[in-house]
Amino acid sequence: MNALQSLDREKLPKHVAIIMDGNGRWAKERGEDRVYGHHEGVISVREIVNGCAEAGIQYLTLYAFSTENWNRPQEEVNALMELLVNTIRKEADELNKNNVKMHVIGDFETLPAICQKELNEAIELTAANTGLNLILALSYSSRWEITEATKKIAEDVAAGKLKTEDINDTLFHQYLNTAKFPDPELMIRTSGEHRISNFLLYQLAYAELYFTNVHWPEFRKQNLYEALLNYQARERRFGKTSEQIQTKTAQHA
Ligand code: FPP
């Protein structure tokens, strides 16, 4: 039985978030330029989007370009933007055929105009789809997102649209870029680093974290399903005791 068949479809995370790390190191290990690693990383993106759709995952967020990534050498930034534009242009029809709905989170206006155009077209093309929600985090950082949400809440309070006493966890969530999506239950980071790197800090509060040494360009469906199996073997307690969780599970069995 392969890993996909071993998955318990009743216990799948709704939302998986991935930090796609290790493109540069993978390329360097092969004596290639870092950009080669990003190109190969696109193959993994395609594979994992299909893998999530096949497993029945409803939301997949990919950290494709962080706010901090703007500080990389200009040629690498340009190459990444060009790769993004070409990939979206090439893959939009395929995503649409596969019933994938595309979304973007992040500081959209900071992306080059051509990038914004391709993304907007793909978002529009796939808007009516009902399958996997593919969320690309671009020019994204969680501290930026939280700061922006705080500013908007302050403006709404000042304008009398909101009372300070109405601000709670649920309301705050509605001001985040991810307002339409459930929080990820599983966050995967490839390539051996054990960090969250300014990614979905608010939304990952109760997520299970899974780290693998596999570099992103080598990450395949099988690796994804192993991460999902690992997730399914964990006990999610949300601050409660193991006994409370087991009693609740027995009541629902
Ligand atoms: C991290 O590897 C990867 C990125 C910063 C870019 C990810 C982009 C892609 C996979 C291609 C485009 C994506 C889409 C959605 C079309 P790194 O460069 O930080 O690797 P390193 O840690 O080994 O240096």
PDB file of C-alpha atoms and ligand atoms in Angstrom:
ATOM      1  CA  MET A   1       0.000   0.000   0.000  1.00  0.00           C
ATOM      2  CA  ASN A   2       1.476   3.387  -0.909  1.00  0.00           C
ATOM      3  CA  ALA A   3       1.397   6.438   1.372  1.00  0.00           C
ATOM      4  CA  LEU A   4      -1.638   7.967  -0.399  1.00  0.00           C
ATOM      5  CA  GLN A   5      -3.670   4.806   0.145  1.00  0.00           C
ATOM      6  CA  SER A   6      -2.590   4.689   3.799  1.00  0.00           C
ATOM      7  CA  LEU A   7      -4.027   8.148   4.504  1.00  0.00           C
ATOM      8  CA  ASP A   8      -7.155   8.413   6.631  1.00  0.00           C
ATOM      9  CA  ARG A   9      -9.373  10.676   4.497  1.00  0.00           C
ATOM     10  CA  GLU A  10     -11.423  11.601   7.594  1.00  0.00           C
ATOM     11  CA  LYS A  11      -8.349  13.001   9.376  1.00  0.00           C
ATOM     12  CA  LEU A  12      -6.806  15.143   6.657  1.00  0.00           C
ATOM     13  CA  PRO A  13      -5.800  18.724   7.390  1.00  0.00           C
ATOM     14  CA  LYS A  14      -8.032  21.149   5.495  1.00  0.00           C
ATOM     15  CA  HIS A  15      -5.158  23.532   4.990  1.00  0.00           C
ATOM     16  CA  VAL A  16      -1.463  22.767   4.425  1.00  0.00           C
ATOM     17  CA  ALA A  17       1.114  25.579   4.327  1.00  0.00           C
ATOM     18  CA  ILE A  18       4.603  25.059   2.921  1.00  0.00           C
ATOM     19  CA  ILE A  19       7.894  26.945   3.199  1.00  0.00           C
ATOM     20  CA  MET A  20       9.579  25.815  -0.021  1.00  0.00           C
ATOM     21  CA  ASP A  21      13.204  26.030   1.070  1.00  0.00           C
ATOM     22  CA  GLY A  22      16.500  24.774  -0.337  1.00  0.00           C
ATOM     23  CA  ASN A  23      16.370  25.665  -4.043  1.00  0.00           C
ATOM     24  CA  GLY A  24      19.669  27.550  -3.866  1.00  0.00           C
ATOM     25  CA  ARG A  25      21.530  24.909  -1.844  1.00  0.00           C
ATOM     26  CA  TRP A  26      20.225  22.108  -4.055  1.00  0.00           C
ATOM     27  CA  ALA A  27      21.515  23.912  -7.164  1.00  0.00           C
ATOM     28  CA  LYS A  28      24.893  24.766  -5.582  1.00  0.00           C
ATOM     29  CA  GLU A  29      25.396  21.112  -4.571  1.00  0.00           C
ATOM     30  CA  ARG A  30      25.131  20.328  -8.301  1.00  0.00           C
ATOM     31  CA  GLY A  31      27.537  23.074  -9.306  1.00  0.00           C
ATOM     32  CA  GLU A  32      24.666  25.096 -10.791  1.00  0.00           C
ATOM     33  CA  ASP A  33      23.462  28.643 -10.352  1.00  0.00           C
ATOM     34  CA  ARG A  34      20.840  29.269  -7.628  1.00  0.00           C
ATOM     35  CA  VAL A  35      18.284  30.233 -10.288  1.00  0.00           C
ATOM     36  CA  TYR A  36      18.488  26.689 -11.700  1.00  0.00           C
ATOM     37  CA  GLY A  37      17.200  25.509  -8.318  1.00  0.00           C
ATOM     38  CA  HIS A  38      14.201  27.856  -8.539  1.00  0.00           C
ATOM     39  CA  HIS A  39      13.390  26.534 -12.026  1.00  0.00           C
ATOM     40  CA  GLU A  40      13.506  22.955 -10.769  1.00  0.00           C
ATOM     41  CA  GLY A  41      11.405  24.092  -7.785  1.00  0.00           C
ATOM     42  CA  VAL A  42       8.538  24.839 -10.152  1.00  0.00           C
ATOM     43  CA  ILE A  43       8.355  21.107 -11.003  1.00  0.00           C
ATOM     44  CA  SER A  44       7.843  20.425  -7.292  1.00  0.00           C
ATOM     45  CA  VAL A  45       5.158  23.136  -7.124  1.00  0.00           C
ATOM     46  CA  ARG A  46       3.249  21.380  -9.927  1.00  0.00           C
ATOM     47  CA  GLU A  47       3.703  17.983  -8.299  1.00  0.00           C
ATOM     48  CA  ILE A  48       2.564  19.149  -4.856  1.00  0.00           C
ATOM     49  CA  VAL A  49      -0.456  21.053  -6.184  1.00  0.00           C
ATOM     50  CA  ASN A  50      -1.563  17.837  -7.928  1.00  0.00           C
ATOM     51  CA  GLY A  51      -0.678  15.759  -4.873  1.00  0.00           C
ATOM     52  CA  CYS A  52      -2.803  17.948  -2.596  1.00  0.00           C
ATOM     53  CA  ALA A  53      -5.726  17.820  -5.025  1.00  0.00           C
ATOM     54  CA  GLU A  54      -5.460  14.011  -5.230  1.00  0.00           C
ATOM     55  CA  ALA A  55      -5.342  13.642  -1.447  1.00  0.00           C
ATOM     56  CA  GLY A  56      -8.374  15.922  -0.976  1.00  0.00           C
ATOM     57  CA  ILE A  57      -6.638  18.873   0.705  1.00  0.00           C
ATOM     58  CA  GLN A  58      -8.825  21.978   0.375  1.00  0.00           C
ATOM     59  CA  TYR A  59      -6.253  24.763   0.884  1.00  0.00           C
ATOM     60  CA  LEU A  60      -2.553  24.879   0.036  1.00  0.00           C
ATOM     61  CA  THR A  61      -0.485  27.976   0.840  1.00  0.00           C
ATOM     62  CA  LEU A  62       2.977  28.217  -0.717  1.00  0.00           C
ATOM     63  CA  TYR A  63       5.522  30.750   0.562  1.00  0.00           C
ATOM     64  CA  ALA A  64       6.865  31.734  -2.866  1.00  0.00           C
ATOM     65  CA  PHE A  65       8.473  35.120  -2.137  1.00  0.00           C
ATOM     66  CA  SER A  66       8.897  36.843   1.211  1.00  0.00           C
ATOM     67  CA  THR A  67       9.206  40.563   1.908  1.00  0.00           C
ATOM     68  CA  GLU A  68      12.786  39.791   2.947  1.00  0.00           C
ATOM     69  CA  ASN A  69      13.488  38.112  -0.431  1.00  0.00           C
ATOM     70  CA  TRP A  70      13.537  41.605  -2.033  1.00  0.00           C
ATOM     71  CA  ASN A  71      16.966  41.970  -0.389  1.00  0.00           C
ATOM     72  CA  ARG A  72      18.491  39.158  -2.473  1.00  0.00           C
ATOM     73  CA  PRO A  73      20.886  40.058  -5.328  1.00  0.00           C
ATOM     74  CA  GLN A  74      18.949  41.982  -7.995  1.00  0.00           C
ATOM     75  CA  GLU A  75      19.581  39.309 -10.690  1.00  0.00           C
ATOM     76  CA  GLU A  76      18.036  36.628  -8.475  1.00  0.00           C
ATOM     77  CA  VAL A  77      15.002  38.814  -7.693  1.00  0.00           C
ATOM     78  CA  ASN A  78      14.539  39.517 -11.412  1.00  0.00           C
ATOM     79  CA  ALA A  79      14.898  35.838 -12.267  1.00  0.00           C
ATOM     80  CA  LEU A  80      12.338  34.866  -9.616  1.00  0.00           C
ATOM     81  CA  MET A  81       9.821  37.453 -10.861  1.00  0.00           C
ATOM     82  CA  GLU A  82      10.330  36.320 -14.465  1.00  0.00           C
ATOM     83  CA  LEU A  83       9.914  32.693 -13.421  1.00  0.00           C
ATOM     84  CA  LEU A  84       6.732  33.554 -11.572  1.00  0.00           C
ATOM     85  CA  VAL A  85       5.269  35.400 -14.576  1.00  0.00           C
ATOM     86  CA  ASN A  86       6.183  32.589 -17.005  1.00  0.00           C
ATOM     87  CA  THR A  87       4.942  29.860 -14.677  1.00  0.00           C
ATOM     88  CA  ILE A  88       1.565  31.517 -14.069  1.00  0.00           C
ATOM     89  CA  ARG A  89       1.208  32.204 -17.801  1.00  0.00           C
ATOM     90  CA  LYS A  90       2.014  28.560 -18.660  1.00  0.00           C
ATOM     91  CA  GLU A  91       0.115  26.847 -15.853  1.00  0.00           C
ATOM     92  CA  ALA A  92      -3.074  28.938 -15.541  1.00  0.00           C
ATOM     93  CA  ASP A  93      -5.056  26.830 -18.046  1.00  0.00           C
ATOM     94  CA  GLU A  94      -3.928  23.594 -16.434  1.00  0.00           C
ATOM     95  CA  LEU A  95      -4.864  24.890 -12.957  1.00  0.00           C
ATOM     96  CA  ASN A  96      -8.258  25.880 -14.334  1.00  0.00           C
ATOM     97  CA  LYS A  97      -8.781  22.465 -15.960  1.00  0.00           C
ATOM     98  CA  ASN A  98      -7.968  20.839 -12.626  1.00  0.00           C
ATOM     99  CA  ASN A  99     -10.606  22.958 -10.855  1.00  0.00           C
ATOM    100  CA  VAL A 100      -7.934  24.789  -8.788  1.00  0.00           C
ATOM    101  CA  LYS A 101      -8.851  28.256  -7.516  1.00  0.00           C
ATOM    102  CA  MET A 102      -5.921  30.640  -7.222  1.00  0.00           C
ATOM    103  CA  HIS A 103      -5.429  33.332  -4.575  1.00  0.00           C
ATOM    104  CA  VAL A 104      -2.574  35.638  -3.604  1.00  0.00           C
ATOM    105  CA  ILE A 105      -1.670  36.986  -0.171  1.00  0.00           C
ATOM    106  CA  GLY A 106       0.983  39.632   0.434  1.00  0.00           C
ATOM    107  CA  ASP A 107       1.803  43.193  -0.532  1.00  0.00           C
ATOM    108  CA  PHE A 108       0.460  42.823  -4.084  1.00  0.00           C
ATOM    109  CA  GLU A 109       1.240  46.414  -5.180  1.00  0.00           C
ATOM    110  CA  THR A 110       4.980  45.906  -4.637  1.00  0.00           C
ATOM    111  CA  LEU A 111       5.086  43.196  -7.345  1.00  0.00           C
ATOM    112  CA  PRO A 112       6.121  44.251 -10.874  1.00  0.00           C
ATOM    113  CA  ALA A 113       3.149  45.351 -13.034  1.00  0.00           C
ATOM    114  CA  ILE A 114       3.487  42.373 -15.404  1.00  0.00           C
ATOM    115  CA  CYS A 115       3.422  40.014 -12.458  1.00  0.00           C
ATOM    116  CA  GLN A 116       0.281  41.668 -11.064  1.00  0.00           C
ATOM    117  CA  LYS A 117      -1.365  41.390 -14.486  1.00  0.00           C
ATOM    118  CA  GLU A 118      -0.636  37.645 -14.911  1.00  0.00           C
ATOM    119  CA  LEU A 119      -1.740  36.921 -11.358  1.00  0.00           C
ATOM    120  CA  ASN A 120      -4.968  38.916 -11.732  1.00  0.00           C
ATOM    121  CA  GLU A 121      -5.774  37.066 -14.963  1.00  0.00           C
ATOM    122  CA  ALA A 122      -5.158  33.674 -13.348  1.00  0.00           C
ATOM    123  CA  ILE A 123      -7.225  34.647 -10.287  1.00  0.00           C
ATOM    124  CA  GLU A 124     -10.083  35.742 -12.549  1.00  0.00           C
ATOM    125  CA  LEU A 125      -9.826  32.654 -14.770  1.00  0.00           C
ATOM    126  CA  THR A 126     -10.025  30.281 -11.809  1.00  0.00           C
ATOM    127  CA  ALA A 127     -12.461  32.292  -9.667  1.00  0.00           C
ATOM    128  CA  ALA A 128     -15.436  29.961 -10.130  1.00  0.00           C
ATOM    129  CA  ASN A 129     -13.478  26.761  -9.419  1.00  0.00           C
ATOM    130  CA  THR A 130     -14.479  24.620  -6.470  1.00  0.00           C
ATOM    131  CA  GLY A 131     -11.476  22.291  -5.997  1.00  0.00           C
ATOM    132  CA  LEU A 132      -8.160  22.984  -4.290  1.00  0.00           C
ATOM    133  CA  ASN A 133      -7.572  26.594  -3.193  1.00  0.00           C
ATOM    134  CA  LEU A 134      -3.986  27.437  -4.108  1.00  0.00           C
ATOM    135  CA  ILE A 135      -2.772  30.455  -2.144  1.00  0.00           C
ATOM    136  CA  LEU A 136       0.528  32.004  -3.216  1.00  0.00           C
ATOM    137  CA  ALA A 137       2.252  34.112  -0.567  1.00  0.00           C
ATOM    138  CA  LEU A 138       4.103  36.762  -2.567  1.00  0.00           C
ATOM    139  CA  SER A 139       5.921  39.764  -1.192  1.00  0.00           C
ATOM    140  CA  TYR A 140       4.467  38.428   2.029  1.00  0.00           C
ATOM    141  CA  SER A 141       5.595  38.690   5.608  1.00  0.00           C
ATOM    142  CA  SER A 142       3.509  37.975   8.631  1.00  0.00           C
ATOM    143  CA  ARG A 143       4.667  41.023  10.609  1.00  0.00           C
ATOM    144  CA  TRP A 144       3.679  43.211   7.633  1.00  0.00           C
ATOM    145  CA  GLU A 145       0.264  41.513   7.486  1.00  0.00           C
ATOM    146  CA  ILE A 146      -0.347  41.880  11.241  1.00  0.00           C
ATOM    147  CA  THR A 147       0.772  45.531  11.186  1.00  0.00           C
ATOM    148  CA  GLU A 148      -1.563  46.283   8.240  1.00  0.00           C
ATOM    149  CA  ALA A 149      -4.467  44.565  10.001  1.00  0.00           C
ATOM    150  CA  THR A 150      -3.791  46.599  13.151  1.00  0.00           C
ATOM    151  CA  LYS A 151      -3.750  49.848  11.167  1.00  0.00           C
ATOM    152  CA  LYS A 152      -7.093  49.020   9.505  1.00  0.00           C
ATOM    153  CA  ILE A 153      -8.667  48.123  12.850  1.00  0.00           C
ATOM    154  CA  ALA A 154      -7.403  51.416  14.337  1.00  0.00           C
ATOM    155  CA  GLU A 155      -8.865  53.317  11.352  1.00  0.00           C
ATOM    156  CA  ASP A 156     -12.229  51.573  11.735  1.00  0.00           C
ATOM    157  CA  VAL A 157     -12.288  52.374  15.462  1.00  0.00           C
ATOM    158  CA  ALA A 158     -11.406  56.022  14.729  1.00  0.00           C
ATOM    159  CA  ALA A 159     -14.157  56.175  12.067  1.00  0.00           C
ATOM    160  CA  GLY A 160     -16.689  54.792  14.558  1.00  0.00           C
ATOM    161  CA  LYS A 161     -17.242  51.610  12.519  1.00  0.00           C
ATOM    162  CA  LEU A 162     -15.872  49.422  15.283  1.00  0.00           C
ATOM    163  CA  LYS A 163     -15.795  49.509  19.082  1.00  0.00           C
ATOM    164  CA  THR A 164     -12.570  48.631  20.907  1.00  0.00           C
ATOM    165  CA  GLU A 165     -14.484  46.109  23.033  1.00  0.00           C
ATOM    166  CA  ASP A 166     -15.503  44.244  19.830  1.00  0.00           C
ATOM    167  CA  ILE A 167     -11.885  43.442  18.985  1.00  0.00           C
ATOM    168  CA  ASN A 168     -11.249  39.759  19.601  1.00  0.00           C
ATOM    169  CA  ASP A 169      -9.446  36.826  17.991  1.00  0.00           C
ATOM    170  CA  THR A 170     -12.240  36.206  15.433  1.00  0.00           C
ATOM    171  CA  LEU A 171     -12.466  39.861  14.419  1.00  0.00           C
ATOM    172  CA  PHE A 172      -8.706  40.205  14.113  1.00  0.00           C
ATOM    173  CA  HIS A 173      -8.688  37.221  11.773  1.00  0.00           C
ATOM    174  CA  GLN A 174     -11.111  39.031   9.448  1.00  0.00           C
ATOM    175  CA  TYR A 175      -8.565  41.832   8.948  1.00  0.00           C
ATOM    176  CA  LEU A 176      -5.777  39.480   7.865  1.00  0.00           C
ATOM    177  CA  ASN A 177      -4.996  38.627   4.224  1.00  0.00           C
ATOM    178  CA  THR A 178      -6.168  35.095   5.036  1.00  0.00           C
ATOM    179  CA  ALA A 179      -9.662  36.154   6.224  1.00  0.00           C
ATOM    180  CA  LYS A 180     -11.334  33.793   3.714  1.00  0.00           C
ATOM    181  CA  PHE A 181      -9.283  30.739   4.651  1.00  0.00           C
ATOM    182  CA  PRO A 182      -9.209  28.419   7.674  1.00  0.00           C
ATOM    183  CA  ASP A 183      -5.937  28.341   9.629  1.00  0.00           C
ATOM    184  CA  PRO A 184      -3.422  25.727   8.425  1.00  0.00           C
ATOM    185  CA  GLU A 185      -3.355  22.604  10.566  1.00  0.00           C
ATOM    186  CA  LEU A 186      -0.032  21.510   9.078  1.00  0.00           C
ATOM    187  CA  MET A 187       3.036  23.554   8.130  1.00  0.00           C
ATOM    188  CA  ILE A 188       5.824  21.843   6.208  1.00  0.00           C
ATOM    189  CA  ARG A 189       9.309  23.298   5.750  1.00  0.00           C
ATOM    190  CA  THR A 190      11.773  21.602   3.467  1.00  0.00           C
ATOM    191  CA  SER A 191      15.572  21.630   3.506  1.00  0.00           C
ATOM    192  CA  GLY A 192      16.399  21.140   7.171  1.00  0.00           C
ATOM    193  CA  GLU A 193      15.913  24.596   8.694  1.00  0.00           C
ATOM    194  CA  HIS A 194      13.714  24.682  11.812  1.00  0.00           C
ATOM    195  CA  ARG A 195      12.277  28.206  11.533  1.00  0.00           C
ATOM    196  CA  ILE A 196       8.964  29.863  10.631  1.00  0.00           C
ATOM    197  CA  SER A 197      10.639  32.850   8.909  1.00  0.00           C
ATOM    198  CA  ASN A 198       7.846  35.421   9.250  1.00  0.00           C
ATOM    199  CA  PHE A 199       5.256  33.084   7.687  1.00  0.00           C
ATOM    200  CA  LEU A 200       1.619  33.048   8.907  1.00  0.00           C
ATOM    201  CA  LEU A 201       2.659  33.722  12.518  1.00  0.00           C
ATOM    202  CA  TYR A 202      -0.918  34.393  13.674  1.00  0.00           C
ATOM    203  CA  GLN A 203      -2.499  31.577  11.657  1.00  0.00           C
ATOM    204  CA  LEU A 204      -0.007  28.877  12.671  1.00  0.00           C
ATOM    205  CA  ALA A 205      -0.830  29.203  16.388  1.00  0.00           C
ATOM    206  CA  TYR A 206      -2.027  25.588  16.644  1.00  0.00           C
ATOM    207  CA  ALA A 207      -0.494  24.119  13.494  1.00  0.00           C
ATOM    208  CA  GLU A 208       1.559  20.959  13.563  1.00  0.00           C
ATOM    209  CA  LEU A 209       5.050  21.706  12.274  1.00  0.00           C
ATOM    210  CA  TYR A 210       6.831  19.214  10.032  1.00  0.00           C
ATOM    211  CA  PHE A 211      10.449  19.626   8.989  1.00  0.00           C
ATOM    212  CA  THR A 212      12.242  17.514   6.416  1.00  0.00           C
ATOM    213  CA  ASN A 213      15.811  17.580   5.144  1.00  0.00           C
ATOM    214  CA  VAL A 214      14.629  17.093   1.551  1.00  0.00           C
ATOM    215  CA  HIS A 215      15.385  20.171  -0.566  1.00  0.00           C
ATOM    216  CA  TRP A 216      12.356  21.695  -2.290  1.00  0.00           C
ATOM    217  CA  PRO A 217      13.401  20.691  -5.865  1.00  0.00           C
ATOM    218  CA  GLU A 218      13.350  17.038  -4.727  1.00  0.00           C
ATOM    219  CA  PHE A 219      10.116  17.236  -2.740  1.00  0.00           C
ATOM    220  CA  ARG A 220       7.581  14.910  -4.377  1.00  0.00           C
ATOM    221  CA  LYS A 221       4.049  13.630  -3.719  1.00  0.00           C
ATOM    222  CA  GLN A 222       5.472  10.739  -1.707  1.00  0.00           C
ATOM    223  CA  ASN A 223       7.192  13.252   0.645  1.00  0.00           C
ATOM    224  CA  LEU A 224       3.933  15.181   0.991  1.00  0.00           C
ATOM    225  CA  TYR A 225       1.993  12.023   1.862  1.00  0.00           C
ATOM    226  CA  GLU A 226       4.656  11.060   4.427  1.00  0.00           C
ATOM    227  CA  ALA A 227       4.154  14.470   6.052  1.00  0.00           C
ATOM    228  CA  LEU A 228       0.376  13.921   6.050  1.00  0.00           C
ATOM    229  CA  LEU A 229       0.784  10.466   7.613  1.00  0.00           C
ATOM    230  CA  ASN A 230       3.077  11.944  10.250  1.00  0.00           C
ATOM    231  CA  TYR A 231       0.418  14.621  10.953  1.00  0.00           C
ATOM    232  CA  GLN A 232      -2.282  11.965  11.302  1.00  0.00           C
ATOM    233  CA  ALA A 233      -0.234  10.123  13.914  1.00  0.00           C
ATOM    234  CA  ARG A 234      -0.058  13.197  16.151  1.00  0.00           C
ATOM    235  CA  GLU A 235      -2.421  14.061  18.969  1.00  0.00           C
ATOM    236  CA  ARG A 236      -3.683  17.643  18.669  1.00  0.00           C
ATOM    237  CA  ARG A 237      -4.555  18.845  22.169  1.00  0.00           C
ATOM    238  CA  PHE A 238      -5.172  22.618  21.802  1.00  0.00           C
ATOM    239  CA  GLY A 239      -4.049  23.170  25.406  1.00  0.00           C
ATOM    240  CA  LYS A 240      -6.225  20.345  26.793  1.00  0.00           C
ATOM    241  CA  THR A 241      -4.995  17.090  28.355  1.00  0.00           C
ATOM    242  CA  SER A 242      -4.523  13.862  26.467  1.00  0.00           C
ATOM    243  CA  GLU A 243      -7.327  12.255  28.559  1.00  0.00           C
ATOM    244  CA  GLN A 244      -9.797  15.009  27.597  1.00  0.00           C
ATOM    245  CA  ILE A 245      -9.000  14.535  23.921  1.00  0.00           C
ATOM    246  CA  GLN A 246      -9.327  10.747  24.118  1.00  0.00           C
ATOM    247  CA  THR A 247     -12.676  10.947  25.964  1.00  0.00           C
ATOM    248  CA  LYS A 248     -13.993  13.333  23.291  1.00  0.00           C
ATOM    249  CA  THR A 249     -12.779  11.050  20.477  1.00  0.00           C
ATOM    250  CA  ALA A 250     -14.443   8.015  22.141  1.00  0.00           C
ATOM    251  CA  GLN A 251     -17.725   9.967  22.451  1.00  0.00           C
ATOM    252  CA  HIS A 252     -17.656  10.772  18.746  1.00  0.00           C
ATOM    253  CA  ALA A 253     -16.696   7.241  17.662  1.00  0.00           C
TER     254      ALA A 253
HETATM  255  C1  FPP B   1      13.621  29.147  -1.217  1.00  0.00           C
HETATM  256  O1  FPP B   1      14.833  28.551  -1.596  1.00  0.00           O
HETATM  257  C2  FPP B   1      12.763  29.394  -2.370  1.00  0.00           C
HETATM  258  C3  FPP B   1      12.368  30.631  -2.816  1.00  0.00           C
HETATM  259  C4  FPP B   1      12.775  31.886  -2.170  1.00  0.00           C
HETATM  260  C5  FPP B   1      11.548  30.793  -4.014  1.00  0.00           C
HETATM  261  C6  FPP B   1      10.519  29.731  -4.251  1.00  0.00           C
HETATM  262  C7  FPP B   1      10.083  29.828  -5.655  1.00  0.00           C
HETATM  263  C8  FPP B   1       9.792  28.791  -6.455  1.00  0.00           C
HETATM  264  C9  FPP B   1       9.785  27.382  -6.027  1.00  0.00           C
HETATM  265  C10 FPP B   1       9.472  29.022  -7.890  1.00  0.00           C
HETATM  266  C11 FPP B   1       8.277  29.846  -8.212  1.00  0.00           C
HETATM  267  C12 FPP B   1       7.057  29.514  -7.469  1.00  0.00           C
HETATM  268  C13 FPP B   1       5.803  29.483  -7.984  1.00  0.00           C
HETATM  269  C14 FPP B   1       4.660  29.369  -7.046  1.00  0.00           C
HETATM  270  C15 FPP B   1       5.514  29.551  -9.420  1.00  0.00           C
HETATM  271  P1  FPP B   1      16.181  29.343  -1.283  1.00  0.00           P
HETATM  272  O2  FPP B   1      16.578  30.094  -2.483  1.00  0.00           O
HETATM  273  O3  FPP B   1      16.004  30.165  -0.045  1.00  0.00           O
HETATM  274  O4  FPP B   1      17.149  28.149  -1.019  1.00  0.00           O
HETATM  275  P2  FPP B   1      18.424  28.174  -0.040  1.00  0.00           P
HETATM  276  O5  FPP B   1      17.896  28.274   1.351  1.00  0.00           O
HETATM  277  O6  FPP B   1      19.049  26.854  -0.327  1.00  0.00           O
HETATM  278  O7  FPP B   1      19.281  29.333  -0.428  1.00  0.00           O
END
